[in-house]
Short mmCIF file of C-alpha atoms and ligand atoms in Angstrom, two decimals:
data_model
loop_
_atom_site.label_atom_id
_atom_site.label_comp_id
_atom_site.label_asym_id
_atom_site.label_seq_id
_atom_site.Cartn_x
_atom_site.Cartn_y
_atom_site.Cartn_z
CA MET E 139 -23.17 -81.51 -3.67
CA ALA E 140 -21.97 -77.86 -3.64
CA ASP E 141 -21.47 -76.00 -0.34
CA ALA E 142 -24.43 -73.95 0.83
CA GLY E 143 -23.64 -70.28 0.56
CA THR E 144 -21.53 -70.59 -2.59
CA ARG E 145 -24.54 -70.83 -4.86
CA GLN E 146 -27.20 -68.29 -5.82
CA PRO E 147 -30.30 -68.44 -3.64
CA ILE E 148 -33.47 -68.80 -5.70
CA GLY E 149 -37.22 -68.40 -5.38
CA VAL E 150 -39.64 -70.94 -6.87
CA ILE E 151 -43.25 -69.89 -7.37
CA GLY E 152 -45.60 -72.87 -7.63
CA ALA E 153 -44.86 -76.07 -5.69
CA GLY E 154 -46.36 -78.67 -8.07
CA TYR E 155 -44.54 -81.38 -10.03
CA VAL E 156 -42.20 -78.93 -11.76
CA GLY E 157 -41.81 -76.40 -8.91
CA LEU E 158 -41.10 -78.94 -6.19
CA VAL E 159 -38.61 -80.90 -8.28
CA THR E 160 -36.90 -77.64 -9.32
CA ALA E 161 -36.78 -76.48 -5.69
CA ALA E 162 -35.43 -79.79 -4.41
CA GLY E 163 -32.99 -80.09 -7.30
CA PHE E 164 -31.43 -76.66 -6.86
CA ALA E 165 -31.29 -77.19 -3.09
CA GLU E 166 -29.37 -80.41 -3.82
CA LEU E 167 -26.95 -78.37 -5.93
CA GLY E 168 -26.38 -76.05 -2.95
CA SER E 169 -28.85 -73.17 -3.32
CA GLU E 170 -31.05 -71.82 -0.56
CA VAL E 171 -34.56 -72.08 -2.02
CA TRP E 172 -37.66 -70.07 -1.11
CA CYS E 173 -40.62 -71.99 -2.46
CA VAL E 174 -44.02 -70.28 -2.63
CA ASP E 175 -47.49 -71.64 -3.37
CA ILE E 176 -50.99 -70.20 -2.94
CA ASP E 177 -52.24 -73.63 -1.81
CA ALA E 178 -52.00 -73.23 1.98
CA GLU E 179 -52.65 -76.92 2.64
CA ARG E 180 -49.85 -77.96 0.29
CA ILE E 181 -47.43 -75.54 1.96
CA ALA E 182 -48.43 -76.72 5.46
CA ARG E 183 -47.73 -80.33 4.44
CA LEU E 184 -44.36 -79.37 2.98
CA GLN E 185 -43.47 -77.43 6.12
CA ALA E 186 -44.36 -80.53 8.13
CA GLY E 187 -41.95 -82.60 6.03
CA GLU E 188 -44.64 -84.34 3.95
CA VAL E 189 -44.41 -84.73 0.18
CA PRO E 190 -47.75 -83.94 -1.50
CA ILE E 191 -47.00 -85.74 -4.81
CA HIS E 192 -45.61 -89.15 -5.73
CA GLU E 193 -42.32 -88.79 -7.57
CA PRO E 194 -39.50 -91.31 -7.15
CA GLY E 195 -36.53 -89.86 -5.21
CA LEU E 196 -38.27 -86.56 -4.41
CA ALA E 197 -38.92 -87.33 -0.72
CA GLU E 198 -35.26 -88.22 -0.19
CA LEU E 199 -34.08 -85.03 -1.93
CA LEU E 200 -36.46 -82.85 0.10
CA THR E 201 -35.44 -84.51 3.37
CA ARG E 202 -31.72 -84.33 2.66
CA ASN E 203 -31.92 -80.62 1.81
CA ARG E 204 -34.54 -79.61 4.33
CA ALA E 205 -32.34 -76.95 5.91
CA ARG E 206 -32.02 -75.13 2.56
CA LEU E 207 -35.70 -75.30 1.66
CA HIS E 208 -38.16 -72.68 2.91
CA PHE E 209 -41.87 -73.12 2.13
CA SER E 210 -44.36 -70.28 2.36
CA THR E 211 -47.62 -68.93 0.96
CA GLU E 212 -46.02 -65.45 0.98
CA LEU E 213 -43.78 -64.14 -1.78
CA SER E 214 -41.92 -61.75 0.55
CA GLY E 215 -39.24 -64.26 1.66
CA ALA E 216 -38.38 -65.18 -1.94
CA LEU E 217 -38.21 -61.49 -2.93
CA GLU E 218 -36.03 -60.64 0.05
CA HIS E 219 -33.52 -63.47 -0.35
CA ALA E 220 -33.42 -64.35 -4.05
CA ALA E 221 -32.85 -62.47 -7.30
CA LEU E 222 -33.98 -65.30 -9.58
CA LEU E 223 -37.66 -66.21 -9.26
CA PHE E 224 -38.51 -69.44 -11.07
CA VAL E 225 -42.16 -69.52 -12.11
CA ALA E 226 -43.69 -73.03 -12.14
CA VAL E 227 -47.42 -72.34 -11.88
CA GLY E 228 -49.95 -74.32 -13.92
CA THR E 229 -50.95 -73.29 -17.46
CA PRO E 230 -53.97 -75.57 -18.11
CA PRO E 231 -56.11 -75.23 -21.22
CA THR E 232 -58.99 -72.76 -21.26
CA HIS E 233 -62.37 -73.71 -22.78
CA SER E 234 -61.02 -72.47 -26.12
CA GLY E 235 -58.01 -74.83 -25.89
CA ASP E 236 -55.52 -71.93 -25.60
CA ALA E 237 -53.20 -71.94 -22.58
CA ASP E 238 -54.75 -70.35 -19.48
CA LEU E 239 -52.14 -67.84 -18.38
CA SER E 240 -54.11 -66.40 -15.45
CA ALA E 241 -51.76 -67.89 -12.81
CA VAL E 242 -48.74 -66.55 -14.72
CA ARG E 243 -50.39 -63.12 -14.89
CA GLU E 244 -51.05 -63.20 -11.14
CA VAL E 245 -47.36 -63.82 -10.53
CA VAL E 246 -46.35 -60.99 -12.88
CA GLU E 247 -48.75 -58.61 -11.13
CA SER E 248 -47.21 -59.45 -7.75
CA MET E 249 -43.70 -58.42 -8.88
CA PRO E 250 -42.18 -55.31 -7.31
CA ARG E 251 -40.76 -52.20 -9.06
CA ASP E 252 -37.06 -52.86 -8.83
CA ASP E 253 -34.03 -53.76 -10.90
CA GLY E 254 -32.77 -56.58 -8.75
CA HIS E 255 -35.06 -59.46 -9.71
CA ALA E 256 -35.64 -61.71 -12.72
CA LEU E 257 -38.64 -63.83 -13.61
CA VAL E 258 -37.47 -67.22 -14.89
CA MET E 259 -40.37 -68.86 -16.71
CA LYS E 260 -40.46 -72.65 -16.24
CA SER E 261 -44.19 -72.90 -16.90
CA THR E 262 -44.97 -73.89 -20.48
CA VAL E 263 -46.36 -70.80 -22.20
CA PRO E 264 -47.21 -69.97 -25.82
CA CYS E 265 -44.51 -68.41 -27.92
CA GLY E 266 -44.91 -64.64 -27.52
CA THR E 267 -45.79 -64.76 -23.82
CA GLY E 268 -42.39 -63.47 -22.71
CA ALA E 269 -42.64 -60.52 -25.10
CA ALA E 270 -46.16 -59.77 -23.84
CA ILE E 271 -45.02 -59.94 -20.20
CA LYS E 272 -42.12 -57.59 -20.93
CA ARG E 273 -44.57 -55.12 -22.50
CA VAL E 274 -46.76 -55.29 -19.37
CA LEU E 275 -43.72 -54.76 -17.13
CA ALA E 276 -42.64 -51.76 -19.21
CA THR E 277 -46.08 -50.12 -19.12
CA THR E 278 -46.34 -50.63 -15.35
CA GLY E 279 -43.00 -49.03 -14.53
CA ARG E 280 -41.18 -52.34 -13.93
CA SER E 281 -38.95 -52.58 -16.99
CA GLY E 282 -35.98 -53.16 -14.66
CA LEU E 283 -37.27 -56.65 -13.93
CA ALA E 284 -35.37 -59.13 -16.12
CA TYR E 285 -37.11 -61.98 -17.94
CA VAL E 286 -35.75 -65.42 -18.84
CA SER E 287 -37.49 -68.33 -20.53
CA CYS E 288 -36.19 -71.61 -19.12
CA PRO E 289 -38.63 -74.31 -20.26
CA GLU E 290 -38.80 -77.56 -18.34
CA PHE E 291 -38.48 -80.97 -20.00
CA LEU E 292 -38.72 -83.32 -17.00
CA LYS E 293 -40.95 -86.39 -17.23
CA GLU E 294 -43.24 -87.32 -14.36
CA GLY E 295 -42.14 -90.65 -12.91
CA SER E 296 -38.45 -89.85 -13.46
CA ALA E 297 -38.54 -86.10 -12.76
CA VAL E 298 -35.74 -86.03 -10.17
CA ALA E 299 -33.37 -88.00 -12.41
CA ASP E 300 -34.36 -85.79 -15.36
CA PHE E 301 -33.59 -82.64 -13.35
CA LEU E 302 -30.18 -83.94 -12.30
CA HIS E 303 -29.30 -85.39 -15.73
CA PRO E 304 -31.10 -83.28 -18.33
CA ASP E 305 -30.67 -83.97 -22.07
CA ARG E 306 -30.22 -80.21 -22.42
CA VAL E 307 -30.93 -76.94 -20.66
CA VAL E 308 -32.61 -74.23 -22.72
CA VAL E 309 -32.27 -70.58 -21.68
CA GLY E 310 -33.91 -67.80 -23.67
CA ASP E 311 -33.05 -64.25 -22.64
CA ASP E 312 -31.99 -60.79 -23.74
CA ASP E 313 -28.30 -61.57 -23.24
CA ASP E 314 -28.32 -59.99 -19.81
CA TRP E 315 -27.20 -60.83 -16.26
CA ALA E 316 -30.27 -62.97 -15.57
CA GLY E 317 -29.74 -65.41 -18.44
CA GLN E 318 -26.11 -65.86 -17.40
CA ALA E 319 -27.14 -66.35 -13.75
CA VAL E 320 -29.55 -69.14 -14.78
CA LEU E 321 -26.82 -70.80 -16.88
CA ASP E 322 -24.46 -70.60 -13.87
CA LEU E 323 -27.05 -72.35 -11.71
CA TYR E 324 -27.29 -75.26 -14.15
CA GLU E 325 -23.55 -75.39 -14.81
CA PRO E 326 -22.76 -78.24 -12.30
CA LEU E 327 -25.10 -80.56 -14.22
CA GLU E 328 -22.76 -80.44 -17.25
CA ALA E 329 -25.70 -80.66 -19.66
CA PRO E 330 -25.61 -79.32 -23.23
CA LEU E 331 -26.76 -75.69 -23.03
CA VAL E 332 -28.92 -73.94 -25.61
CA ARG E 333 -28.83 -70.19 -25.07
CA THR E 334 -31.19 -68.41 -27.38
CA ASP E 335 -33.82 -65.67 -27.56
CA VAL E 336 -37.00 -65.82 -25.49
CA ALA E 337 -39.40 -66.61 -28.36
CA SER E 338 -37.25 -69.49 -29.64
CA ALA E 339 -36.95 -70.97 -26.13
CA GLU E 340 -40.73 -70.86 -25.78
CA MET E 341 -41.17 -72.54 -29.17
CA ILE E 342 -38.56 -75.24 -28.39
CA LYS E 343 -40.76 -76.47 -25.53
CA LEU E 344 -43.98 -76.52 -27.54
CA ALA E 345 -42.29 -78.10 -30.56
CA ALA E 346 -40.64 -80.80 -28.43
CA ASN E 347 -43.94 -81.90 -26.88
CA ALA E 348 -45.79 -81.70 -30.19
CA PHE E 349 -43.12 -83.85 -31.84
CA LEU E 350 -43.25 -86.49 -29.09
CA ALA E 351 -47.05 -86.60 -29.26
CA THR E 352 -46.81 -86.95 -33.06
CA LYS E 353 -44.41 -89.86 -32.68
CA ILE E 354 -46.84 -91.66 -30.36
CA SER E 355 -49.85 -91.06 -32.62
CA PHE E 356 -47.79 -92.20 -35.59
CA ILE E 357 -46.86 -95.55 -34.05
CA ASN E 358 -50.45 -96.00 -32.85
CA GLU E 359 -51.68 -95.59 -36.41
CA ILE E 360 -49.05 -98.06 -37.60
CA ALA E 361 -50.32 -100.44 -34.87
CA ASN E 362 -53.86 -100.11 -36.12
CA VAL E 363 -52.74 -100.93 -39.66
CA CYS E 364 -50.72 -103.88 -38.28
CA GLU E 365 -53.95 -105.27 -36.83
CA GLU E 366 -55.50 -105.20 -40.30
CA THR E 367 -52.51 -106.70 -42.08
CA GLY E 368 -51.04 -109.27 -39.70
CA ALA E 369 -47.82 -107.43 -38.80
CA ASP E 370 -46.67 -106.99 -35.20
CA VAL E 371 -46.08 -103.35 -34.22
CA VAL E 372 -43.54 -104.33 -31.55
CA GLU E 373 -41.38 -105.86 -34.28
CA VAL E 374 -42.03 -102.91 -36.58
CA ALA E 375 -41.05 -100.40 -33.85
CA ARG E 376 -37.87 -102.37 -33.17
CA GLY E 377 -37.05 -102.40 -36.85
CA ILE E 378 -37.60 -98.70 -37.47
CA GLY E 379 -36.27 -97.55 -34.06
CA LEU E 380 -32.80 -98.89 -34.86
CA ASP E 381 -32.58 -96.27 -37.60
CA ALA E 382 -30.55 -93.51 -35.95
CA ARG E 383 -32.68 -90.90 -37.71
CA ILE E 384 -35.79 -92.28 -35.99
CA GLY E 385 -34.59 -93.67 -32.65
CA PRO E 386 -36.40 -96.21 -30.42
CA LYS E 387 -38.04 -93.86 -27.90
CA PHE E 388 -41.73 -92.97 -27.98
CA LEU E 389 -42.45 -95.81 -30.39
CA GLN E 390 -44.52 -97.90 -27.96
CA ALA E 391 -48.02 -98.39 -29.32
CA GLY E 392 -50.77 -98.40 -26.72
CA LEU E 393 -53.85 -96.71 -25.38
CA GLY E 394 -52.70 -93.23 -26.39
CA TYR E 395 -50.80 -90.57 -24.49
CA GLY E 396 -52.16 -88.89 -21.39
CA GLY E 397 -50.79 -86.61 -18.72
CA SER E 398 -51.14 -82.91 -18.18
CA CYS E 399 -48.77 -81.73 -20.90
CA PHE E 400 -49.05 -83.36 -24.33
CA THR E 401 -52.75 -82.75 -24.87
CA LYS E 402 -52.67 -79.15 -23.69
CA ASP E 403 -49.38 -78.25 -25.35
CA VAL E 404 -50.41 -79.74 -28.70
CA SER E 405 -53.67 -77.81 -28.47
CA ALA E 406 -51.89 -74.63 -27.38
CA LEU E 407 -49.45 -74.86 -30.31
CA LYS E 408 -52.20 -75.61 -32.82
CA LEU E 409 -54.22 -72.63 -31.58
CA LEU E 410 -51.18 -70.39 -31.32
CA ALA E 411 -50.64 -71.13 -35.03
CA ALA E 412 -54.33 -70.53 -35.80
CA ASN E 413 -54.34 -67.26 -33.86
CA SER E 414 -51.32 -66.22 -35.93
CA GLY E 415 -53.11 -67.11 -39.19
CA TYR E 416 -51.59 -70.55 -39.85
CA HIS E 417 -53.52 -73.83 -40.01
CA PHE E 418 -51.30 -76.50 -38.37
CA GLN E 419 -52.98 -79.50 -40.01
CA LEU E 420 -50.75 -82.25 -38.65
CA LEU E 421 -51.54 -81.54 -34.99
CA GLY E 422 -55.28 -81.90 -35.57
CA ALA E 423 -54.67 -85.47 -36.74
CA VAL E 424 -52.28 -86.20 -33.85
CA THR E 425 -55.00 -85.25 -31.36
CA GLU E 426 -57.77 -87.12 -33.15
CA VAL E 427 -55.72 -90.32 -33.41
CA ASN E 428 -54.98 -90.12 -29.70
CA GLU E 429 -58.61 -89.66 -28.72
CA LEU E 430 -59.71 -92.61 -30.85
CA GLN E 431 -56.87 -94.76 -29.55
CA LYS E 432 -58.18 -94.51 -25.98
CA ARG E 433 -61.47 -96.02 -27.20
CA ARG E 434 -60.15 -98.87 -29.33
CA VAL E 435 -59.94 -101.21 -26.36
CA VAL E 436 -63.71 -100.96 -26.01
CA SER E 437 -64.22 -102.33 -29.52
CA LYS E 438 -61.64 -105.04 -28.88
CA LEU E 439 -63.60 -106.14 -25.81
CA GLN E 440 -66.87 -105.98 -27.72
CA ARG E 441 -65.42 -108.08 -30.53
CA HIS E 442 -64.44 -110.81 -28.07
CA LEU E 443 -67.31 -110.63 -25.60
CA ALA E 444 -70.12 -109.63 -28.00
CA THR E 445 -71.70 -107.36 -25.39
CA LEU E 446 -70.27 -105.47 -22.46
CA ALA E 447 -73.58 -105.16 -20.64
CA GLY E 448 -73.30 -107.02 -17.36
CA ARG E 449 -69.67 -108.01 -17.98
CA GLN E 450 -67.03 -107.45 -15.33
CA VAL E 451 -63.90 -105.73 -16.63
CA ALA E 452 -60.78 -105.30 -14.50
CA LEU E 453 -58.55 -102.28 -15.16
CA LEU E 454 -54.97 -102.75 -14.00
CA GLY E 455 -53.54 -99.26 -13.51
CA LEU E 456 -55.23 -95.87 -13.72
CA ALA E 457 -52.40 -93.28 -13.63
CA PHE E 458 -51.43 -91.87 -17.02
CA LYS E 459 -48.12 -93.71 -16.74
CA PRO E 460 -46.20 -95.75 -14.13
CA ASN E 461 -44.38 -94.17 -11.17
CA THR E 462 -46.74 -91.23 -10.84
CA ASP E 463 -50.03 -90.54 -9.07
CA ASP E 464 -50.97 -87.99 -11.75
CA MET E 465 -54.37 -88.73 -13.29
CA ARG E 466 -54.51 -85.64 -15.53
CA GLY E 467 -55.47 -86.71 -19.05
CA ALA E 468 -55.15 -90.41 -18.16
CA SER E 469 -56.48 -92.81 -20.82
CA SER E 470 -58.22 -94.69 -17.99
CA LEU E 471 -60.67 -91.79 -17.59
CA VAL E 472 -62.01 -92.23 -21.13
CA LEU E 473 -61.82 -96.02 -21.06
CA ALA E 474 -63.65 -96.41 -17.73
CA ALA E 475 -66.38 -93.98 -18.77
CA ARG E 476 -66.92 -95.78 -22.10
CA LEU E 477 -67.02 -99.21 -20.45
CA GLN E 478 -69.56 -98.03 -17.90
CA ALA E 479 -71.63 -96.41 -20.65
CA GLU E 480 -71.75 -99.84 -22.35
CA GLY E 481 -73.06 -101.38 -19.13
CA ALA E 482 -69.88 -103.07 -17.90
CA HIS E 483 -69.01 -103.36 -14.23
CA VAL E 484 -65.54 -101.80 -13.92
CA ARG E 485 -63.27 -102.81 -11.07
CA ALA E 486 -59.92 -101.05 -10.98
CA PHE E 487 -56.67 -101.07 -9.08
CA ASP E 488 -53.74 -98.66 -9.13
CA PRO E 489 -50.86 -98.96 -6.62
CA ILE E 490 -50.48 -95.18 -6.13
CA ALA E 491 -53.10 -93.14 -7.99
CA GLU E 492 -56.26 -94.40 -6.26
CA ALA E 493 -56.88 -91.24 -4.20
CA GLU E 494 -56.57 -89.03 -7.29
CA ALA E 495 -58.68 -91.46 -9.30
CA ARG E 496 -61.43 -91.57 -6.68
CA SER E 497 -61.79 -87.80 -6.80
CA LEU E 498 -62.28 -87.95 -10.60
CA MET E 499 -64.18 -91.25 -10.86
CA PRO E 500 -66.04 -91.79 -7.57
CA GLN E 501 -68.40 -94.25 -9.27
CA LEU E 502 -65.73 -96.91 -9.99
CA ASP E 503 -65.34 -100.08 -7.94
CA TYR E 504 -61.81 -99.87 -6.44
CA ALA E 505 -59.93 -103.04 -5.49
CA SER E 506 -57.15 -103.13 -2.93
CA GLY E 507 -54.82 -105.22 -5.09
CA ALA E 508 -54.37 -106.63 -8.59
CA LEU E 509 -55.72 -110.07 -7.68
CA GLU E 510 -58.77 -108.60 -6.04
CA ALA E 511 -59.38 -106.51 -9.17
CA VAL E 512 -59.29 -109.52 -11.50
CA ARG E 513 -61.37 -111.81 -9.25
CA GLY E 514 -64.50 -112.84 -11.17
CA ALA E 515 -63.58 -110.64 -14.17
CA ASP E 516 -64.63 -111.58 -17.70
CA ALA E 517 -61.73 -109.55 -19.07
CA VAL E 518 -58.61 -107.82 -17.76
CA VAL E 519 -57.17 -104.68 -19.38
CA LEU E 520 -53.62 -103.56 -18.60
CA VAL E 521 -53.94 -99.76 -18.65
CA THR E 522 -50.75 -98.61 -16.86
CA GLU E 523 -47.62 -100.72 -17.08
CA TRP E 524 -46.69 -100.65 -13.39
CA PRO E 525 -43.87 -103.22 -12.84
CA GLU E 526 -46.02 -105.22 -10.40
CA PHE E 527 -48.56 -105.92 -13.18
CA VAL E 528 -45.87 -106.95 -15.64
CA ALA E 529 -44.58 -109.40 -13.01
CA LEU E 530 -48.00 -110.96 -12.28
CA ASP E 531 -48.26 -114.74 -12.09
CA TRP E 532 -50.77 -115.29 -14.90
CA ALA E 533 -51.66 -118.79 -13.70
CA VAL E 534 -52.92 -117.20 -10.46
CA VAL E 535 -54.75 -114.51 -12.45
CA ALA E 536 -56.38 -117.18 -14.64
CA GLU E 537 -57.54 -119.02 -11.53
CA ALA E 538 -59.14 -115.86 -10.12
CA MET E 539 -60.90 -114.72 -13.33
CA ALA E 540 -64.33 -115.88 -14.45
CA GLY E 541 -63.41 -115.31 -18.11
CA ASN E 542 -60.08 -115.67 -19.89
CA LEU E 543 -59.48 -112.50 -21.92
CA VAL E 544 -56.45 -110.25 -21.33
CA ILE E 545 -56.08 -107.01 -23.31
CA ASP E 546 -52.56 -105.62 -22.99
CA GLY E 547 -53.14 -101.91 -23.54
CA ARG E 548 -49.42 -101.11 -23.29
CA ASN E 549 -47.84 -104.10 -25.05
CA ALA E 550 -45.93 -104.57 -21.80
CA LEU E 551 -46.77 -108.22 -21.07
CA ASP E 552 -45.14 -111.38 -22.37
CA PRO E 553 -47.85 -112.85 -24.63
CA ALA E 554 -46.42 -116.36 -24.24
CA ALA E 555 -46.60 -116.18 -20.42
CA VAL E 556 -50.21 -115.02 -20.55
CA GLN E 557 -51.17 -117.70 -23.07
CA ALA E 558 -49.31 -120.41 -21.13
CA ALA E 559 -51.76 -119.74 -18.29
CA GLY E 560 -54.63 -120.63 -20.63
CA LEU E 561 -55.63 -117.01 -21.19
CA VAL E 562 -56.44 -115.30 -24.47
CA TYR E 563 -53.96 -112.46 -25.12
CA GLU E 564 -54.51 -109.42 -27.29
CA GLY E 565 -52.18 -106.43 -27.41
CA ILE E 566 -52.25 -103.25 -29.47
CA GLY E 567 -51.15 -103.82 -33.06
CA ARG E 568 -49.67 -107.21 -32.31
CA ALA E 569 -50.00 -110.17 -34.62
CA PRO E 570 -52.98 -112.27 -33.61
CA ARG E 571 -51.89 -115.54 -32.10
CA ALA E 572 -55.23 -117.25 -32.47
CA ALA E 573 -53.66 -120.65 -32.95
CA ALA E 574 -52.17 -120.49 -29.48
CA ASP E 575 -55.36 -119.19 -27.90
CA GLY E 576 -58.46 -121.11 -27.04
CA PRO E 577 -61.90 -119.51 -27.37
CA VAL E 578 -62.83 -116.54 -25.20
CA ARG E 579 -64.98 -117.87 -22.36
CA GLY E 580 -68.61 -116.85 -22.16
CA THR E 581 -69.02 -115.99 -25.86
CA ALA E 582 -70.88 -117.27 -28.87
CA SER E 583 -67.59 -118.43 -30.44
CA GLU E 584 -67.00 -120.72 -27.47
CA ALA E 585 -70.45 -122.25 -27.74
CA ALA E 586 -69.88 -122.90 -31.47
CA ARG E 587 -66.77 -125.04 -30.83
N1 NAD C 673 -45.90 -81.89 -15.00
C1 NAD C 673 -45.00 -82.04 -15.96
O1 NAD C 673 -44.60 -83.14 -16.31
C2 NAD C 673 -44.43 -80.83 -16.65
C3 NAD C 673 -43.25 -80.96 -17.40
C4 NAD C 673 -42.73 -79.85 -18.04
C5 NAD C 673 -43.39 -78.62 -17.95
N2 NAD C 673 -44.54 -78.53 -17.23
C6 NAD C 673 -45.19 -77.21 -17.15
O2 NAD C 673 -44.86 -76.65 -15.88
C7 NAD C 673 -45.97 -75.91 -15.37
C8 NAD C 673 -46.39 -76.45 -14.02
O3 NAD C 673 -46.83 -77.78 -14.19
P1 NAD C 673 -47.08 -78.75 -12.94
O4 NAD C 673 -47.42 -80.08 -13.51
O5 NAD C 673 -45.95 -78.60 -11.99
O6 NAD C 673 -48.38 -78.06 -12.33
P2 NAD C 673 -49.06 -78.35 -10.91
O7 NAD C 673 -50.50 -78.14 -11.13
O8 NAD C 673 -48.58 -79.67 -10.37
O9 NAD C 673 -48.47 -77.22 -9.97
C9 NAD C 673 -48.76 -75.85 -10.12
C10 NAD C 673 -48.70 -75.22 -8.74
O10 NAD C 673 -48.77 -73.81 -8.87
C11 NAD C 673 -49.54 -73.29 -7.79
N3 NAD C 673 -49.98 -71.93 -8.11
C12 NAD C 673 -50.97 -71.56 -8.95
N4 NAD C 673 -51.06 -70.21 -8.99
C13 NAD C 673 -50.08 -69.72 -8.16
C14 NAD C 673 -49.65 -68.42 -7.79
N5 NAD C 673 -50.23 -67.34 -8.30
N6 NAD C 673 -48.64 -68.31 -6.93
C15 NAD C 673 -48.04 -69.41 -6.41
N7 NAD C 673 -48.40 -70.67 -6.72
C16 NAD C 673 -49.41 -70.84 -7.60
C17 NAD C 673 -50.64 -74.32 -7.62
O11 NAD C 673 -51.25 -74.22 -6.34
C18 NAD C 673 -49.88 -75.63 -7.82
O12 NAD C 673 -49.39 -76.16 -6.62
C19 NAD C 673 -47.07 -76.00 -16.45
O13 NAD C 673 -46.97 -74.89 -17.29
C20 NAD C 673 -46.70 -77.26 -17.19
O14 NAD C 673 -47.15 -77.23 -18.53
C21 NAD C 673 -45.07 -79.59 -16.57
#
C-alpha cells in the first residue's frame, strides 16, 4: 500500500492473535515493524517464515511484508527504531476473575527513562489501568513516556479483514503527540475515529464485549422459551433483527459464546464494577445463561436417547468458532466433558483446531474427517459451523451412522436436508418438526411404535 519509509515505524509487544495481526497490518500499510515476544519458539517460527496461528489471510500478509517485519525476543530493536510501542500481551482472568495484568506490568517495567516513546495499549485492560500505569511511570522517573489506549475490536476468524476495514478506531490519550501519531497510523484505513480520554477508551472496549455477550445470552434465552412455546428462534431473530434499533448481528442462538475474550471481559467488567462498589446485576445473568447453554445439548441428547451411557456421540467442530484454531473458552470443552461424565463415547473432528484440542482434551477420540467421526454414532452434534459441515451430504452421513439423531448446536444446517436423509433434526430453539421426523433409533419411543 504506502511506500516503506514514509510511515512511522512501530514496535509490537506480544505476537499472539492481536499482536501478529497488528504487526502484519501496519506492515501492509507501509510501516517497519519490530515485533517482540517472550515465547522464543514462537519467535523462531516467525523468523523462519512460519505462522504460529490459524487466521485467514495472515500468512499472505506476513509473507508479502516480510522485509518490513522484524521478529525478536529482545525489546532493544523496537526501542531503537520505533517511538510507538503497541502492547498486545495477554490479560487472562486471575482466580478471582479480575484481569491478570502481570504481563502488562512486565512490559511497563521494561520501559526506559526517556521522552521519546509511547506505550499504546491494545491489550484489553480494566478501566483505570492507564491511570495506574501513568502513576507508576511518574513515581519511577519515567513520566516522559506517553500513554495511549487503543483497544482492539478484531474478531478471530476474520481478524485481518477487521484490521484493514475496522468499524471504528478508538484512541484514548492526553491530547498529546502520541495520540495524534496513532491516529495518523490508522488514517489510510478511512475508518470512523473516536478520540477520547484514556478511561473512556478502556470502558468502550469492555462495554462493547459485554453488550455483545448480552445479546447472545438474550437470544439464547429467547430460544429456550421458543422450545417451550413452539416458536422458532431463527424466525424470531429474523423478525427482530430487521428493526434498525436491534440489528441482525449476534442474534444466532446456539451453544453459547466461547473464545478468550467475552467470558473474561464480562467477568472483568463485573468485578471492576464490584471493586468500585457497584453491583452489575445484568452481567451475572449473562454469564450464567451462557454456562447453562453449553450444557443444554446434553439434556437434549438424554431426552432422545434416554441414557448416554455406552452411546457414541460425534462432535463436529471443536474450535470456539469457525476459521480459527483457538480453543480458549470453547463450548466443546464443557460439552465433551459432560458427555464423557455421562458415560458417552465421544468422537470428534475439527478441520484446524485438533492440535489445540488434543492438548486440552487428550482423552477424546479424534477422527481424521467428518465421515469418520460420524461412523457408528448414535447421535451427531454440530458444535462449530465450519462450512464443510454445513455442506455435508446428509444421505452419506445417515448411511454411516448407527443412530439417526442430529443436534444442530449452531442452527447452521438446513433442517429439511437433514430430515430428507431420514435423520431426526433438532436445533436450538427451533420449532419441533416431529411430524417430519421418524422415531430416534435405539430408544424406547422407537420400540413403542
Ligand atoms: N484474541 C482476540 O480476539 C482479541 C480481540 C481483541 C482484544 N484482545 C485482547 O488483546 C490481548 C491479547 O490477546 P491475544 O488473543 O492476542 O493473546 P495471545 O495469548 O494470543 O498472545 C499474547 C502474546 O503475548 C506474549 N507475551 C506475554 N507476555 C509478554 C511480554 N512480557 N513481552 C512480550 N510478549 C509477551 C505471549 O507469549 C503471547 O504470544 C488481550 O488483552 C485480549 O483480551 C484479543
